[in-house]
Structures are given as structure tokens and as C-alpha cells.
Short mmCIF file of C-alpha atoms and ligand atoms in Angstrom, two decimals:
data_model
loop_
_atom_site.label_atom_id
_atom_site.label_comp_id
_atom_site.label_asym_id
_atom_site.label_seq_id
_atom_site.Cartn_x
_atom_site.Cartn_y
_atom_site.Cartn_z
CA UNK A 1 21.47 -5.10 7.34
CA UNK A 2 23.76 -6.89 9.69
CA UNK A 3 24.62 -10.64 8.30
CA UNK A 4 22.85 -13.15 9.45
CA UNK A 5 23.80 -16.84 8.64
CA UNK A 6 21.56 -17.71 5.25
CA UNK A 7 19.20 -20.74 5.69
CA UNK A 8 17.00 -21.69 3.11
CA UNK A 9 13.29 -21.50 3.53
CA UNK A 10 12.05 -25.44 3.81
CA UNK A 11 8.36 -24.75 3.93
CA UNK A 12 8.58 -21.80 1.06
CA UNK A 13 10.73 -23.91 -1.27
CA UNK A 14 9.94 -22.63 -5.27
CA UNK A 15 7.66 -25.90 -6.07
CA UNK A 16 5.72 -24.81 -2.71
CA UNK A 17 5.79 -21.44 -4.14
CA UNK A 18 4.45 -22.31 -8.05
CA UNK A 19 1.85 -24.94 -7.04
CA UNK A 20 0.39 -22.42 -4.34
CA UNK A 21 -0.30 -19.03 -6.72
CA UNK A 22 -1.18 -17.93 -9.74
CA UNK A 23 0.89 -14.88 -9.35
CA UNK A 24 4.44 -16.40 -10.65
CA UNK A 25 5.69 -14.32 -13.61
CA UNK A 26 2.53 -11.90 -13.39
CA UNK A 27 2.24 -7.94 -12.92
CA UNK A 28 0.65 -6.90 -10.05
CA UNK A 29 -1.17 -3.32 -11.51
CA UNK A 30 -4.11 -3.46 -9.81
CA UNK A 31 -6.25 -4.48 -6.26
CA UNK A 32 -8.91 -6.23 -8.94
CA UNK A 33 -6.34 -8.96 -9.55
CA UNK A 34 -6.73 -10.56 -5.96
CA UNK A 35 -9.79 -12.34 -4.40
CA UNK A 36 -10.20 -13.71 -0.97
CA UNK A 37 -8.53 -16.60 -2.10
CA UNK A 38 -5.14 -15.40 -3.14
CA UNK A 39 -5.35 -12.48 -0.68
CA UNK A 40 -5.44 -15.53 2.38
CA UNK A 41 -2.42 -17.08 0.77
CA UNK A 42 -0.18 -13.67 0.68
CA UNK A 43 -1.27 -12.94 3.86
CA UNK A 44 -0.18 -16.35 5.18
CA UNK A 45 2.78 -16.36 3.03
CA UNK A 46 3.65 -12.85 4.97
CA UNK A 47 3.26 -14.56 8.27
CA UNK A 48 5.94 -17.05 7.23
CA UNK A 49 8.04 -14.03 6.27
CA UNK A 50 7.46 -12.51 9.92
CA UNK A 51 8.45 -15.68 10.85
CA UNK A 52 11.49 -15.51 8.66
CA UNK A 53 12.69 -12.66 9.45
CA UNK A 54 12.40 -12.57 13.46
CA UNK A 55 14.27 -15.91 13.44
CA UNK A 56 16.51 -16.00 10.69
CA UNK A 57 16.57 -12.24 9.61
CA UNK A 58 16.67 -13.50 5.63
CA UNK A 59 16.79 -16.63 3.17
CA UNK A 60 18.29 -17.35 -0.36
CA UNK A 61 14.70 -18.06 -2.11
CA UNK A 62 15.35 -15.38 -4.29
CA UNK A 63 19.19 -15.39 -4.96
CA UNK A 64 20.04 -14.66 -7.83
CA UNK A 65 16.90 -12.52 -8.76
CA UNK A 66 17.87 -8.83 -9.55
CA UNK A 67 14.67 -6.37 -8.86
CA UNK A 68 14.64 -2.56 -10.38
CA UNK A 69 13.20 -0.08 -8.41
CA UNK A 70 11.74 2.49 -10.52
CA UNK A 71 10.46 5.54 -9.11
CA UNK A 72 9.63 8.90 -10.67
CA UNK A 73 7.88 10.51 -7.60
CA UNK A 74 9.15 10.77 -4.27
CA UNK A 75 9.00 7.40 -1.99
CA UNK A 76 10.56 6.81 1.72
CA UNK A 77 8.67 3.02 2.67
CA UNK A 78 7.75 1.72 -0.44
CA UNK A 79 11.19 1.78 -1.77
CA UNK A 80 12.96 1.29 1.31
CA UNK A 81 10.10 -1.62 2.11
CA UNK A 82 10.87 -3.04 -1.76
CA UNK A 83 14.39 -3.11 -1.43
CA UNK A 84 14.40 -4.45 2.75
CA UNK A 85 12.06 -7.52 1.00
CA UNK A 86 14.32 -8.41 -1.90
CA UNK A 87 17.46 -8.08 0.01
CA UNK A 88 16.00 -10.57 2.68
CA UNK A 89 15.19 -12.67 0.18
CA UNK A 90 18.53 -13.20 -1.08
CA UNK A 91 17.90 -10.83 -4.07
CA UNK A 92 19.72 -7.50 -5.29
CA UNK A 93 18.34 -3.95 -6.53
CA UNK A 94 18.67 -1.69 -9.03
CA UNK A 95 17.74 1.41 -7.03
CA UNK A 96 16.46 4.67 -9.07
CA UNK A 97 14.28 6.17 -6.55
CA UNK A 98 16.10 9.37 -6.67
CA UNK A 99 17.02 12.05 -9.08
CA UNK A 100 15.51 10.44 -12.24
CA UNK A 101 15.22 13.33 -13.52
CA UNK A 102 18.93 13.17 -13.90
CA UNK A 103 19.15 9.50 -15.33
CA UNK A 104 17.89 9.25 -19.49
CA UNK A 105 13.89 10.08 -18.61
CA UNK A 106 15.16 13.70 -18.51
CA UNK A 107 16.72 13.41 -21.68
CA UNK A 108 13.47 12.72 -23.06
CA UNK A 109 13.35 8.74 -23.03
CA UNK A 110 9.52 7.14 -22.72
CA UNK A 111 8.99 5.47 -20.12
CA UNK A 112 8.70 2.57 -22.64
CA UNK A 113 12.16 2.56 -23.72
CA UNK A 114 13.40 3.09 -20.51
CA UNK A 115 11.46 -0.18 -18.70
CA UNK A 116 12.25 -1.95 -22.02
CA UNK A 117 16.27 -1.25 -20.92
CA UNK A 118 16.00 -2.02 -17.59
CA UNK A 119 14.44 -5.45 -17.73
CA UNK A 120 16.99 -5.89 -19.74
CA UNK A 121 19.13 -6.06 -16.16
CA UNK A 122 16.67 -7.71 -14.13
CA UNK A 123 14.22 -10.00 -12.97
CA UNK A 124 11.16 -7.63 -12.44
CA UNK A 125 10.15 -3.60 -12.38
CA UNK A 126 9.18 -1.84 -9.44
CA UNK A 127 7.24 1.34 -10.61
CA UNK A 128 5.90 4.78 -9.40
CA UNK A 129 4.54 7.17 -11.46
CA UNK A 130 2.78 10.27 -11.74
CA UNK A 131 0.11 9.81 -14.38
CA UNK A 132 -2.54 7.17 -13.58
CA UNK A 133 -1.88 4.07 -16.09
CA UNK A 134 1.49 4.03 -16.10
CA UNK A 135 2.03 0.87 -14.52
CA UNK A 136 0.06 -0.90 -17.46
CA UNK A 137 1.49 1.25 -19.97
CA UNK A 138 4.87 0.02 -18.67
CA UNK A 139 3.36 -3.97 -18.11
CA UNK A 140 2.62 -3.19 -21.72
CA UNK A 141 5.96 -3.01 -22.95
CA UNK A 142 7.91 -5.14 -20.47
CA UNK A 143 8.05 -8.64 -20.51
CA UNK A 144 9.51 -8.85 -16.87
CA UNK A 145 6.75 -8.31 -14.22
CA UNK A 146 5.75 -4.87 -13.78
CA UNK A 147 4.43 -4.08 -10.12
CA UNK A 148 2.63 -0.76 -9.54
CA UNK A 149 3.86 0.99 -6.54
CA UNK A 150 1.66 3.79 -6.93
CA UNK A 151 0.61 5.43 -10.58
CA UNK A 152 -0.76 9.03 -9.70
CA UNK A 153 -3.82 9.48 -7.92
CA UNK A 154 -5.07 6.12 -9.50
CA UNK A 155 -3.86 2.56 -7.53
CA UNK A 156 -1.23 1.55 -4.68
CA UNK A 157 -2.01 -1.92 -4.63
CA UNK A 158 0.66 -3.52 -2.34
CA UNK A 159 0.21 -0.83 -0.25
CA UNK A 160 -3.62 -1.81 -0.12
CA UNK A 161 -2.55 -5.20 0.35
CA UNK A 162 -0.35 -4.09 3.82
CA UNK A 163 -3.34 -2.14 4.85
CA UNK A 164 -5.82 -5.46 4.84
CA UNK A 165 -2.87 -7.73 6.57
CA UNK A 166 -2.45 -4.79 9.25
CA UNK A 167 -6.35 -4.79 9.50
CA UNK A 168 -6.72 -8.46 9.95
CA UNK A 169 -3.17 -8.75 12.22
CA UNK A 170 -5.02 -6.02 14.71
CA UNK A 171 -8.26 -6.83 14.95
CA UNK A 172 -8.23 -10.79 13.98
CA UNK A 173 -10.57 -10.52 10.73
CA UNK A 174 -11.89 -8.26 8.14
CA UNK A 175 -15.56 -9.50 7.86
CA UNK A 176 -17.83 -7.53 10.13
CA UNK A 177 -15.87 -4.33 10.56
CA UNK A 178 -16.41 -0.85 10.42
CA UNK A 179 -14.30 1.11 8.20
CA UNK A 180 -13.39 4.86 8.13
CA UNK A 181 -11.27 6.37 6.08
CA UNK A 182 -10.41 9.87 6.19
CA UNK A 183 -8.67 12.73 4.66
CA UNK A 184 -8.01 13.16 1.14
CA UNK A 185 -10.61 10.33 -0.74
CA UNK A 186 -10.07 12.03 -3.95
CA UNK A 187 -6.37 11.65 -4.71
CA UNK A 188 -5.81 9.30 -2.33
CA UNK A 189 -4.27 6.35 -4.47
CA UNK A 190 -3.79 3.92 -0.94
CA UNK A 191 -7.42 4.45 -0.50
CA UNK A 192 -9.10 3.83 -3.82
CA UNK A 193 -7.23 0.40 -3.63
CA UNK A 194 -8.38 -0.55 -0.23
CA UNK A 195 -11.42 0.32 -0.89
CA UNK A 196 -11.92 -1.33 -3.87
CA UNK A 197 -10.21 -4.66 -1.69
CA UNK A 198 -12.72 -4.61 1.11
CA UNK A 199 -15.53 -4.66 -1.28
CA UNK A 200 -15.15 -8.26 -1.23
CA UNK A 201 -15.65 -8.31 2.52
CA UNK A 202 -18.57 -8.15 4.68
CA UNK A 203 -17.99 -4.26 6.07
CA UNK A 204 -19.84 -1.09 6.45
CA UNK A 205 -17.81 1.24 5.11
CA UNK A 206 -18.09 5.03 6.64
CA UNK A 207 -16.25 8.34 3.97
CA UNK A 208 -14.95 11.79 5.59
CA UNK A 209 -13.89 14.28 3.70
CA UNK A 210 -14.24 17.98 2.68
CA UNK A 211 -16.57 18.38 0.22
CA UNK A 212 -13.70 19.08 -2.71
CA UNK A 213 -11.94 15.69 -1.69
CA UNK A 214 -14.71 12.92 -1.90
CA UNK A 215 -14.63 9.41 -3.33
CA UNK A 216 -14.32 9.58 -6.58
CA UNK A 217 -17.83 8.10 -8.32
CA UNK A 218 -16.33 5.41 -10.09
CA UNK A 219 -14.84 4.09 -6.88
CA UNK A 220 -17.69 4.77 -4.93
CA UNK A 221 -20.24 3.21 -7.61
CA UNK A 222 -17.61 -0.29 -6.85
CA UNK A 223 -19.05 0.01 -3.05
CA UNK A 224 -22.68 0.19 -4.25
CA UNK A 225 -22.47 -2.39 -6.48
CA UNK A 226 -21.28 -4.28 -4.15
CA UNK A 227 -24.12 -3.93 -1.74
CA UNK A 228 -21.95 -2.46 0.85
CA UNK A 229 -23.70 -0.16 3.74
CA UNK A 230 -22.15 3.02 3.19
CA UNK A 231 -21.93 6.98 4.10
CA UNK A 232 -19.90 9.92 3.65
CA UNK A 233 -19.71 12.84 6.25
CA UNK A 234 -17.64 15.71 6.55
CA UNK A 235 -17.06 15.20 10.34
CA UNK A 236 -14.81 12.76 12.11
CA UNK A 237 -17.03 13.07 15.37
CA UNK A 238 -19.62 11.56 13.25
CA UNK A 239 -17.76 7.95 13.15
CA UNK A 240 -15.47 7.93 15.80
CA UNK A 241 -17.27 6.17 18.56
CA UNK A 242 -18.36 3.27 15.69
CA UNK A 243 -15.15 2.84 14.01
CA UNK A 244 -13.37 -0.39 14.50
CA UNK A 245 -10.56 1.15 12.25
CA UNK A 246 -10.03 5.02 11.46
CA UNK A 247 -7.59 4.83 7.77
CA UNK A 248 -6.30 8.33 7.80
CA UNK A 249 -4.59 10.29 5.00
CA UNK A 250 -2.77 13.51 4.04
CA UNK A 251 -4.20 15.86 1.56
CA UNK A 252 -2.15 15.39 -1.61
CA UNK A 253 -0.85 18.51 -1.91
CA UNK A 254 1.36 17.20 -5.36
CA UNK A 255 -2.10 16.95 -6.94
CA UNK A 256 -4.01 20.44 -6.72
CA UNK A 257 -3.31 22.79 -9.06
CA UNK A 258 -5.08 25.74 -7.05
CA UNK A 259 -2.99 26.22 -3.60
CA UNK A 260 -5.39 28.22 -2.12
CA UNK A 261 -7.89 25.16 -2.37
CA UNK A 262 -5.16 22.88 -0.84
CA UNK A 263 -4.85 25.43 1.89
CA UNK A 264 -8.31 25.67 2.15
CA UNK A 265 -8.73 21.90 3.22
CA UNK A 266 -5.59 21.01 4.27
CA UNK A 267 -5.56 20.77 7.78
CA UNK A 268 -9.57 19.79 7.95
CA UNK A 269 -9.35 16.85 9.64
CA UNK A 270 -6.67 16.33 12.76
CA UNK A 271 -6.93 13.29 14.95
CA UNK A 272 -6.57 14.17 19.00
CA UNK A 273 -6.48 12.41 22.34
CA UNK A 274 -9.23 13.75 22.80
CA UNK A 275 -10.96 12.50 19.96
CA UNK A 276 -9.64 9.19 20.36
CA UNK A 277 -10.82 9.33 23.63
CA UNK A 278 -14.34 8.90 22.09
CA UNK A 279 -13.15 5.67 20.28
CA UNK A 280 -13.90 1.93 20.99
CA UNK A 281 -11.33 0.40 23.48
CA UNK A 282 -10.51 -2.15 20.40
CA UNK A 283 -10.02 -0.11 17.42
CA UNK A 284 -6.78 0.61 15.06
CA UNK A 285 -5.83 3.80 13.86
CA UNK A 286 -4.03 3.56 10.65
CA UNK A 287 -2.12 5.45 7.67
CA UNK A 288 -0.11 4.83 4.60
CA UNK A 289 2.53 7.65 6.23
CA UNK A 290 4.13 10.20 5.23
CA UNK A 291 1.57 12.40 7.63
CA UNK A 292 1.59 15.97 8.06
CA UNK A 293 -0.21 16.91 10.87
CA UNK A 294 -3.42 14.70 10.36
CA UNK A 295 -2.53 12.49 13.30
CA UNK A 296 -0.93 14.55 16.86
CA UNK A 297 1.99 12.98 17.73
CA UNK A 298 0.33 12.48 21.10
CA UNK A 299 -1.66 9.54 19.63
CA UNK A 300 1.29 7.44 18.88
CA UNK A 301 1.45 6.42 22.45
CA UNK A 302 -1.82 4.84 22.47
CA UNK A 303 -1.77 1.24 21.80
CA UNK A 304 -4.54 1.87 19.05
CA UNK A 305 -2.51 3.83 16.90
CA UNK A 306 -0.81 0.88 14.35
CA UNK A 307 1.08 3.10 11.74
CA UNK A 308 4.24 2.10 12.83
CA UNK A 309 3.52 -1.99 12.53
CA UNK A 310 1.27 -1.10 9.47
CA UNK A 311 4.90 -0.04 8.02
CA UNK A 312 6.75 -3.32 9.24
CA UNK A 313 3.75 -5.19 7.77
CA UNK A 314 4.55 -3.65 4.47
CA UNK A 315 8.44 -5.71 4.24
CA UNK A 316 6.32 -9.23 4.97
CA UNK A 317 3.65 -8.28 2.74
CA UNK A 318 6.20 -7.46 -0.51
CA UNK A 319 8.38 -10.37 0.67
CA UNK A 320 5.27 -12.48 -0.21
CA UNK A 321 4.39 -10.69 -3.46
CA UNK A 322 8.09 -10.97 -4.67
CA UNK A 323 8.35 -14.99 -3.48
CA UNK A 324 5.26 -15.15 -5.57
CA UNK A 325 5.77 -13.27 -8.62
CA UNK A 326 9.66 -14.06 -9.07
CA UNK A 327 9.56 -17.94 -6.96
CA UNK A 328 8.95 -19.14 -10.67
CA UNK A 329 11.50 -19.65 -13.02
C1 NCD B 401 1.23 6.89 0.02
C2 NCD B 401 1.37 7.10 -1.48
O1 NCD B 401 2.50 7.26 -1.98
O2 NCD B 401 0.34 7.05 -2.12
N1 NCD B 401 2.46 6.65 0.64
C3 NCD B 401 2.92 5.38 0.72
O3 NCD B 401 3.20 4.75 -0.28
N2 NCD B 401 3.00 4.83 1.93
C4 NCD B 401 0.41 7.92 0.70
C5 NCD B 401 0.82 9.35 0.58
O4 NCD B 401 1.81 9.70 -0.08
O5 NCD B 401 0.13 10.16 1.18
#
């Protein structure tokens, strides 16, 4: 990052920051921790941070905070988008997002003893994980925050959290949309989370998958309960024209066990010019990224397609989480 001159953040000063949220000192595990409430004051709190960082490029709010980045699967944004946030923040890292399996966790160390040593060096945890849970196993043990970035095919909460702010940057509000996702509803950790988000929201919600890789019930049950309007197809011509934003995934390959049923369904759903041609003028294509093949590189020209900002959204949106959950001392 090139060095820009540090100013502090007057209107994000840490009593701003402690009387606004309840989220100082807490883990963030899972999307059921936010309402509508707290979700408005991240998302302003990342427009400040947008602010921040196109004027200033970074402030000291949290110097002096050290954040460990924890990650036993593979991650490009959610690291990187960690690590850009703390670091314009005036924080520091402990990066082990790669080869853990050569730090102590191949020698056999729980993932207990090993979050109960690193909070040891820092402020808060950072975690990925295989195995859906892990984030609370490890919230469990630590007494530094924990914040899930992603436990197995359960929850991706910030990443849900990115996904409503790019929603709501894009189209101007939440309430009244209609929402597709599509792809891999099964495994798909960013999508359980959203959708369990936009339950509190006045949406119709539309599912498309292959038959192997719907909703799973429990999530789906949160969407009934919830008296949201809602159907699953198998067909992306079926919501195109209606969708006001199309949330597309990659089939998690890491989570079959049968790779002939992965290649089966893998490359079921592919999103065209020509399909988007279909599609309302004002509509965002979205996804969590890394894609392979589900969206043609021809569609990143059209103004619709938002992956790119979704990403950028992610640094304001975990810049606001980490001002929240560390601004407290
Ligand atoms: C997602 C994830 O890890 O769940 N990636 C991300 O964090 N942006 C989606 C995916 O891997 O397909």
C-alpha cells in the first residue's frame, strides 16, 4: 500500500464507535447476530470507510490492534480483504492463510490450543475452516473475538454482509426486490448466510439449482417461516427477465465426495449475453468469486455485472466490522 499521510478519523472516534454498537469485543459467527438495525449502522459505517479510503487511503483508529488471520482452507479476498481493512485501519496481521498444514495444526494441535496461542499475540481471530462449527468451537475457547470467515459448507457471514451492502449500493434498497440465487444452494456457505439475512427484508426470493444442489431444508424452512414468497427451479430462463439481482455461485467441488456427481452438475448453469440480454435494464449480477465458468467473461462488460465492486465492497464492509468489534478497549 503506498503511504499515505495518517489522519485520524474525527467522526469514527472510539466513544463514537462504543456508544453506536453492540458489537465491541463480540464474535461475529453467524448472519443471526445482526438485525436491520445494526446491519444500517455497518453499512453506514462502511460508507464512511469508502469515504476514508478514497480521500485519505487509511486512519490510525485501530493502531495498535494486532488481528490473526487464520485460515485452514484456501482464501484469495477474504484474507486479502481482512488484511487490506486492518492495515487501513492502522492495525497489523498475523497472516496464516497459507501452508497451515505446515505450521503446529499438522503436528496434531486442536484447533483449540492453537486459537488459545494465538490470541495470545493479538487483538482478535480471523477464521476459516472446513467443518461447519468451527468458528464457535474456536469463540468457545478464545477470549479474543473470533470472526467466522467461512466454516465449511455452513456460514460466511461478512461475506453475506458485503453481499447486502453491494445489493443496497446498486439498486438503492433491499425491501421490494427480487432475489435469485444460483448455482450450488447446497454447499454454498455465502448463500445460506444471505439468505438467512434477507429474511428480514421484504423480498421474493426465487432458488436454481440441479436437483442434487438445493437449499438445504433447514435454511429453506428460515424463508417459510418467515413468510417470504418463494420458488425453486432448475432453469435460469425461468427468473431471468424478473430478477432485480441474479447471486451466482460455483459448484463446490471441495465438498462432493463422488466426482462423477460434481461433473455431472458442474457446469449446469452458465450465465451469457445472451441470457442477460433477457434481463431488466436495472438489475445486478453478483458473486462471492472465485468463478469457474458460471459467469462468460463477456458479461463483465455490462454495467450490470457488480462482482468486481461487490469485492471492493468487501474492504469497507470488514473495515466496519473490525472498527466495531476491536474500536472498544
Ligand atoms: C466463497 C467461499 O469461500 O465460501 N468465496 C469467498 O469467500 N468470496 C465462495 C466460494 O468459494 O465459492
Amino acid at each position: 500500500m503506498t503511504a499515505k499521510p495518517v489522519t485520524p478519523l474525527v467522526e469514527m472516534d472510539r466513544a463514537e464507535v462504543i456508544a453506536g454498537n453492540g458489537f465491541a469485543g463480540q464474535d461475529i459467527l453467524s448472519v443471526s447476530q445482526f438485525n436491520r438495525e445494526n446491519l444500517a449502522y455497518i453499512f453506514d459505517k462502511a460508507q464512511a470507510m469508502r469515504a476514508l479510503v478514497e480521500t485519505d487511503g487509511m486512519s490510525d483508529l485501530l493502531r495498535g490492534n494486532v488481528l490473526t488471520c487464520l485460515f485452514y482452507e484456501p482464501s484469495t479476498r477474504t484474507s486479502a480483504s481482512f488484511i487490506a481493512a486492518m492495515e487501513r485501519l492502522g492495525g497489523s496481521v498475523i497472516p496464516i492463510t497459507q501452508g497451515v498444514q505446515f505450521s503446529s495444526v499438522s503436528k496434531g494441535e486442536t484447533l483449540a490450543d492453537t486459537v488459545r496461542t494465538l490470541e495470545q499475540y493479538s487483538d482478535a481471530i480471523v477464521l476459516r475452516h472446513p467443518e461447519i462449527g468451527a468458528a464457535k468451537i474456536a469463540a468457545d475457547y478464545a477470549e479474543v473475538p473470533v470472526i467466522n470467515a467461512g466454516d465449511g459448507a455452513g456460514e460466511h457471514p461478512t461475506q453475506a454482509l458485503l453481499d447486502l451492502f453491494t445489493i443496497q449500493q446498486e439498486l438503492g434498497r433491499i425491501d421490494g426486490l427480487k432475489i435469485a440465487m444460483v448455482g450450488d444452494l447446497r454447499y454454498g456457505r455465502t448463500v445460506h448466510s444471505l439468505t438467512k439475512l434477507l429474511t428480514q427484508y421484504d423480498v421474493t426470493l426465487r432458488f436454481v439449482s440441479p436437483e442434487i444442489l438445493r437449499l438445504p431444508l433447514v435454511v429453506m424452512n428460515e424463508v417459510i417461516d418467515a413468510g417470504i414468497p418463494v420458488r425453486e427451479t432448475h432453469d435460469v430462463a425461468d427468473v431471468i427477465e424478473n430478477a432485480d439481482v441474479l447471486y451466482v455461485t460455483r459448484v463446490q467441488k471441495e465438498r462432493f465426495v463422488d466426482m462423477a456427481q460434481y461433473e455431472a452438475v458442474k457446469d449446469q448453469h452458465e450465465i451469457t449475453i445472451e441470457l442477460m440480454a433477457h434481463a431488466k435494464e436495472r438489475m445486478v449480477v453478483m458473486h462471492p468469486l472465485p468463478r469457474v465458468g458460471e459467469i462468460h467473461y463477456a458479461v463483465d462488460h455490462d454495467p450490470r455485472a457488480a462482482y468486481f465492486r461487490q469485492v471492493r465492497n468487501g474492504m469497507f464492509i470488514r473495515m466496519a466490522l473490525l472498527a466495531a468489534v476491536l474500536g472498544e478497549k
